[in-house]
Short mmCIF file of C-alpha atoms in Angstrom, two decimals:
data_model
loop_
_atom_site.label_atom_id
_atom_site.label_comp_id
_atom_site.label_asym_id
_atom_site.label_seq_id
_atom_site.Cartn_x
_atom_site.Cartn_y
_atom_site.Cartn_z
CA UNK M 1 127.42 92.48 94.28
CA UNK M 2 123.64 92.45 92.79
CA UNK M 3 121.61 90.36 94.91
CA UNK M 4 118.56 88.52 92.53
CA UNK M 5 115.68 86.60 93.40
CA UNK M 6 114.27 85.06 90.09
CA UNK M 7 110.32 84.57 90.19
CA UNK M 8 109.23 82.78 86.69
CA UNK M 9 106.92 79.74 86.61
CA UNK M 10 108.98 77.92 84.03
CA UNK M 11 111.84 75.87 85.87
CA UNK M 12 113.94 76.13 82.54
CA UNK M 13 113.65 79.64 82.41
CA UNK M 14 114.44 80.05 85.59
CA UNK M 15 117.94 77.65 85.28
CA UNK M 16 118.45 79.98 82.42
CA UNK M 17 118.50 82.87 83.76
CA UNK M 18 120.75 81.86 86.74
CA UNK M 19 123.37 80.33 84.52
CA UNK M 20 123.34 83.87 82.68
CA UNK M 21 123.63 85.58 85.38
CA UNK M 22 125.92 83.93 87.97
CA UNK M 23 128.19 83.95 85.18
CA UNK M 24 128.68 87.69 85.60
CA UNK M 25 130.78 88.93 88.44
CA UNK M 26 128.79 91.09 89.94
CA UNK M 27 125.39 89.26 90.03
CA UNK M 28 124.60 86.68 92.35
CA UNK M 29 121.00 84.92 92.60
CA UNK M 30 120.04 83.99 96.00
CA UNK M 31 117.01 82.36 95.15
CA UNK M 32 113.86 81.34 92.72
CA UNK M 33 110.04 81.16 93.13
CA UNK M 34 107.70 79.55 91.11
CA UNK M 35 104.39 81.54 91.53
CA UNK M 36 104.10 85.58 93.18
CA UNK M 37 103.34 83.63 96.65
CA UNK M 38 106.85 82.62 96.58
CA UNK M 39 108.44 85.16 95.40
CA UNK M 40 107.01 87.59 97.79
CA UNK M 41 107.72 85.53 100.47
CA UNK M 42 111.61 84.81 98.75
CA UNK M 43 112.41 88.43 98.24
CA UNK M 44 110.88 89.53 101.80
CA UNK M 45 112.96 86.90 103.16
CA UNK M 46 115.89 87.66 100.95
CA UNK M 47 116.16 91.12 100.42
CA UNK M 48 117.63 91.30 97.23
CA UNK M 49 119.42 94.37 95.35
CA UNK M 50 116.38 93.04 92.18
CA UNK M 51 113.33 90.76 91.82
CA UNK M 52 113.25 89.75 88.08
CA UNK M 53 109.47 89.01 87.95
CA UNK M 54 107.66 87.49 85.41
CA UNK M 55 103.82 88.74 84.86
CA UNK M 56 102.23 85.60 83.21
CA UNK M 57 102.05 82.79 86.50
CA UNK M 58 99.10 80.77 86.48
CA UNK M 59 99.87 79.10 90.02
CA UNK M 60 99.25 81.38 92.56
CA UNK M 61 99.46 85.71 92.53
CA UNK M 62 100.14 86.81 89.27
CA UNK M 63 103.51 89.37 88.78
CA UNK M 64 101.75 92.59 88.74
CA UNK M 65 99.54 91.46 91.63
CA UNK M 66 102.64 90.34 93.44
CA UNK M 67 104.70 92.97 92.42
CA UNK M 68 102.12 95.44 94.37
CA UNK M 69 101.70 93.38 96.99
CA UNK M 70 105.33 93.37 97.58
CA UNK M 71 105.89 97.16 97.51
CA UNK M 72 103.24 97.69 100.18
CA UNK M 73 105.51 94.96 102.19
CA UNK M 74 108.81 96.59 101.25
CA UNK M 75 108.43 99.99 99.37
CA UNK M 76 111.96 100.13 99.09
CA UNK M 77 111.69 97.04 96.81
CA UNK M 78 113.31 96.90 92.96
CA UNK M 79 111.34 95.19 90.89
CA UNK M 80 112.57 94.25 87.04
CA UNK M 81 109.79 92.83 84.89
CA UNK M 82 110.62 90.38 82.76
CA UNK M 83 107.89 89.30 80.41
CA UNK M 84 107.02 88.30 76.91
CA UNK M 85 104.45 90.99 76.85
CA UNK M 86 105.40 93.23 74.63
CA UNK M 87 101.68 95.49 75.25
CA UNK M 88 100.82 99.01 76.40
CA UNK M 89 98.36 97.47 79.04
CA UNK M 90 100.76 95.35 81.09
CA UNK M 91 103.94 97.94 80.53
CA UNK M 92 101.20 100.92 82.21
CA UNK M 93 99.98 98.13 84.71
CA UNK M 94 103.30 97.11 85.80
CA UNK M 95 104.09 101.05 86.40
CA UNK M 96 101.45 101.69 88.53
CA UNK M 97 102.31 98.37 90.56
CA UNK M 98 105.23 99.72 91.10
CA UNK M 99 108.14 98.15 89.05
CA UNK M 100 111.08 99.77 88.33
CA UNK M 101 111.57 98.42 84.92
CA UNK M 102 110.25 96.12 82.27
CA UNK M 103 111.85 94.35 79.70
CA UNK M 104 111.10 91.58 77.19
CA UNK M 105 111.98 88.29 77.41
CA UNK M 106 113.01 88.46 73.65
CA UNK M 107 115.52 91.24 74.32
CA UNK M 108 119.43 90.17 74.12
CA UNK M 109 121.59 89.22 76.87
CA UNK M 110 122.90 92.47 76.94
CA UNK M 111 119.90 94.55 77.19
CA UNK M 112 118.65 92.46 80.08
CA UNK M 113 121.90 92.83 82.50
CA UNK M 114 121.36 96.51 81.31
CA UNK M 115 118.15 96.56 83.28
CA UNK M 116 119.18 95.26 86.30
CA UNK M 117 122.25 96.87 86.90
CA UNK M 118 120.01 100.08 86.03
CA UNK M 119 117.56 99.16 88.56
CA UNK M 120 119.67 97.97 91.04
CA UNK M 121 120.84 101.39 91.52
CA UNK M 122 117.78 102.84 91.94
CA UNK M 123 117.19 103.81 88.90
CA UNK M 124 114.31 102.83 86.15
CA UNK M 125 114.14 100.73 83.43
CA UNK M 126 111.83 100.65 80.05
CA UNK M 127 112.78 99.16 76.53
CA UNK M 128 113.73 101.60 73.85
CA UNK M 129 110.31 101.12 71.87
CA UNK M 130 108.29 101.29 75.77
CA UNK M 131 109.85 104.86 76.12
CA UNK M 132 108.37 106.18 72.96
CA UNK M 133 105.37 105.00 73.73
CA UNK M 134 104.78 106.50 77.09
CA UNK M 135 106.31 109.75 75.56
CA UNK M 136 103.43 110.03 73.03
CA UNK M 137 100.82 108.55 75.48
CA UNK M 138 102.27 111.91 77.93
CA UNK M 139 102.34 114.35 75.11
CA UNK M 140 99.07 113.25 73.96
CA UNK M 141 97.15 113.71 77.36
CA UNK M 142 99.18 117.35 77.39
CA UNK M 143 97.48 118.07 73.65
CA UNK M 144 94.29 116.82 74.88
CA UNK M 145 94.74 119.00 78.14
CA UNK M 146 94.63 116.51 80.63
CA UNK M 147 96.49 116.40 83.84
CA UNK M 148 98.45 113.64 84.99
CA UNK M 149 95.93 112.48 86.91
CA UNK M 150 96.59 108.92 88.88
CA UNK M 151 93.54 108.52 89.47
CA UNK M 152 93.00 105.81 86.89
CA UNK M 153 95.49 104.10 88.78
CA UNK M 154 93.50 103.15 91.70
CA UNK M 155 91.77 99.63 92.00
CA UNK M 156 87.81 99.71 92.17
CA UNK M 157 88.70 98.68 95.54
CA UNK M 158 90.67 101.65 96.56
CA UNK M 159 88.38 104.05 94.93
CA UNK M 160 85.19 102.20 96.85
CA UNK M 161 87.43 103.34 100.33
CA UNK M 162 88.10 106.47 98.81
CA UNK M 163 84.53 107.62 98.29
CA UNK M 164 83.82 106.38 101.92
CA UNK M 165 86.53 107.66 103.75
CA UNK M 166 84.96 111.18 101.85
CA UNK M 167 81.88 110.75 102.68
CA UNK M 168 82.78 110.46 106.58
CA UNK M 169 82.61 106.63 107.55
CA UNK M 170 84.90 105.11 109.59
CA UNK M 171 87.30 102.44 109.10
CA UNK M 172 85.22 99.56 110.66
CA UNK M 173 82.15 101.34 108.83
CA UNK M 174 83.63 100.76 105.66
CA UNK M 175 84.84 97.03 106.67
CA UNK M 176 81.11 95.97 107.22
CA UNK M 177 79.91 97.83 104.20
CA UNK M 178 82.74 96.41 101.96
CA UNK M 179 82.62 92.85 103.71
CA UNK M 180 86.68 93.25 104.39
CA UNK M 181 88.89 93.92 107.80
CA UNK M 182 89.50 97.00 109.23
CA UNK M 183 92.75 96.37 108.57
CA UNK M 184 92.55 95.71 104.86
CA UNK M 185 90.49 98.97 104.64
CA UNK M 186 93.46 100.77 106.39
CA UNK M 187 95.72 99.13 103.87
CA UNK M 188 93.90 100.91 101.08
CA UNK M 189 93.37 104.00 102.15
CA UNK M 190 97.31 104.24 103.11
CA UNK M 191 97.33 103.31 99.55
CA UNK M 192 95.24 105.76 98.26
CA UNK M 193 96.79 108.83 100.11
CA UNK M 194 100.41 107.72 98.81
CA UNK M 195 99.03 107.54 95.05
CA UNK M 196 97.08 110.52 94.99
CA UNK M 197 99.81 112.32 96.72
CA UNK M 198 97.01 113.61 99.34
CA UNK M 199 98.77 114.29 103.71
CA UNK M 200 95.48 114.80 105.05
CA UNK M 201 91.38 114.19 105.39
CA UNK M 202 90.56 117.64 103.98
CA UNK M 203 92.72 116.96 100.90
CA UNK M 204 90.93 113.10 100.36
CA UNK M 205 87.51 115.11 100.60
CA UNK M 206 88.26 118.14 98.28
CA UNK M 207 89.75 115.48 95.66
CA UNK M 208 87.28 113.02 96.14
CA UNK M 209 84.20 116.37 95.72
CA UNK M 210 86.71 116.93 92.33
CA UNK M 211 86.02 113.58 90.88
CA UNK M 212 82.42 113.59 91.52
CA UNK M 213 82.48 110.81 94.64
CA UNK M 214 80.46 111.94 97.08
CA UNK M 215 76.98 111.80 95.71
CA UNK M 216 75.36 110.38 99.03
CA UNK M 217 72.73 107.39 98.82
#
């Protein structure tokens, strides 16, 4: 049995979507949120085999913002987008936040269980058209002789900790430069080492020397 929690601030979509699905044998949705708040909070609680997320919330976190947030909390999450944005930006944004699929909201029934019975086993999830696009965006960056380089990936935020970490400050340094916790600054630079793929301090400061971040003030 697939386990959903549905996060979509439309209450019609949302009654939608679980009349679709509970229909179906081997879905079952344990429960809805309103705003990224919630559903954080719902799929923490919850655990669920998918959260079907939509990006567009006005109330509260956004989905990618929640979907990010909630893959920090629970990296083993599986999160579907569902959205009505059918746009390079928000497919390569929801990526990097870590979803493990996006689809449209205009896509058929069919299409949609696709995804989450895709992504429910751990695998991922992009619409026909979505492939192509990343294909050409990959090949490209290849012509162009780029690397896949994730560093574009990282919030101004993370790359502000980055450069410090690099440049030698400690953690509660960095807090009372960047007016945050220690803990928040912890938060991103476990964030930035998982990204970048970097295991230890020499790594951070040979990468960070690479992209040019440790011109000193």
């Amino acid at each position: 049995m697939i386990t959903i929690v549905i996060v979509d601030d439309h209450a019609m979509v949302r009654s939608g979507l679980r009349m679709l699905l509970s229909s179906k044998g081997d879905i079952e949705v344990v429960a809805e949120a309103a705003d990224g708040d919630e559903g954080i909070k719902s799929a923490l609680e919850h655990r669920p085999g998918v959260v079907l997320m939509d990006l567009s919330m006005p109330h509260g976190k956004d989905g990618l913002t929640a979907a990010a947030e909630l893959k920090r909390a629970w990296p083993e999450a599986a999160i579907l987008i569902l959205t009505m944005h059918d746009d390079d930006e928000y497919l390569f944004r929801a990526i990097h936040a870590g979803a493990a699929g996006y689809v449209l909201k205009s896509a058929p029934q069919e299409e949609l269980l696709a995804a989450i019975r895709t992504v429910a086993k751990g695998d991922a999830y992009l619409y026909p058209t979505a492939t192509k696009r990343l294909m050409h965006e990959y090949a490209e960056r290849m012509k162009r002789g780029e690397s896949a380089d994730v560093f574009g990936t990282l919030s101004e935020r993370e790359k502000e900790v980055l450069a410090l970490t690099a440049k030698g400050y400690a953690n509660k340094e960095i807090a009372e430069r960047l007016v945050i916790s220690v803990k928040t600054v912890e938060t991103h630079k476990s964030n930035v080492m998982d990204k970048l793929g970097l295991k230890s301090r020499p790594e951070l400061i040979k990468y960070a020397a690479k992209k040019g971040l440790l011109q000193f003030e």
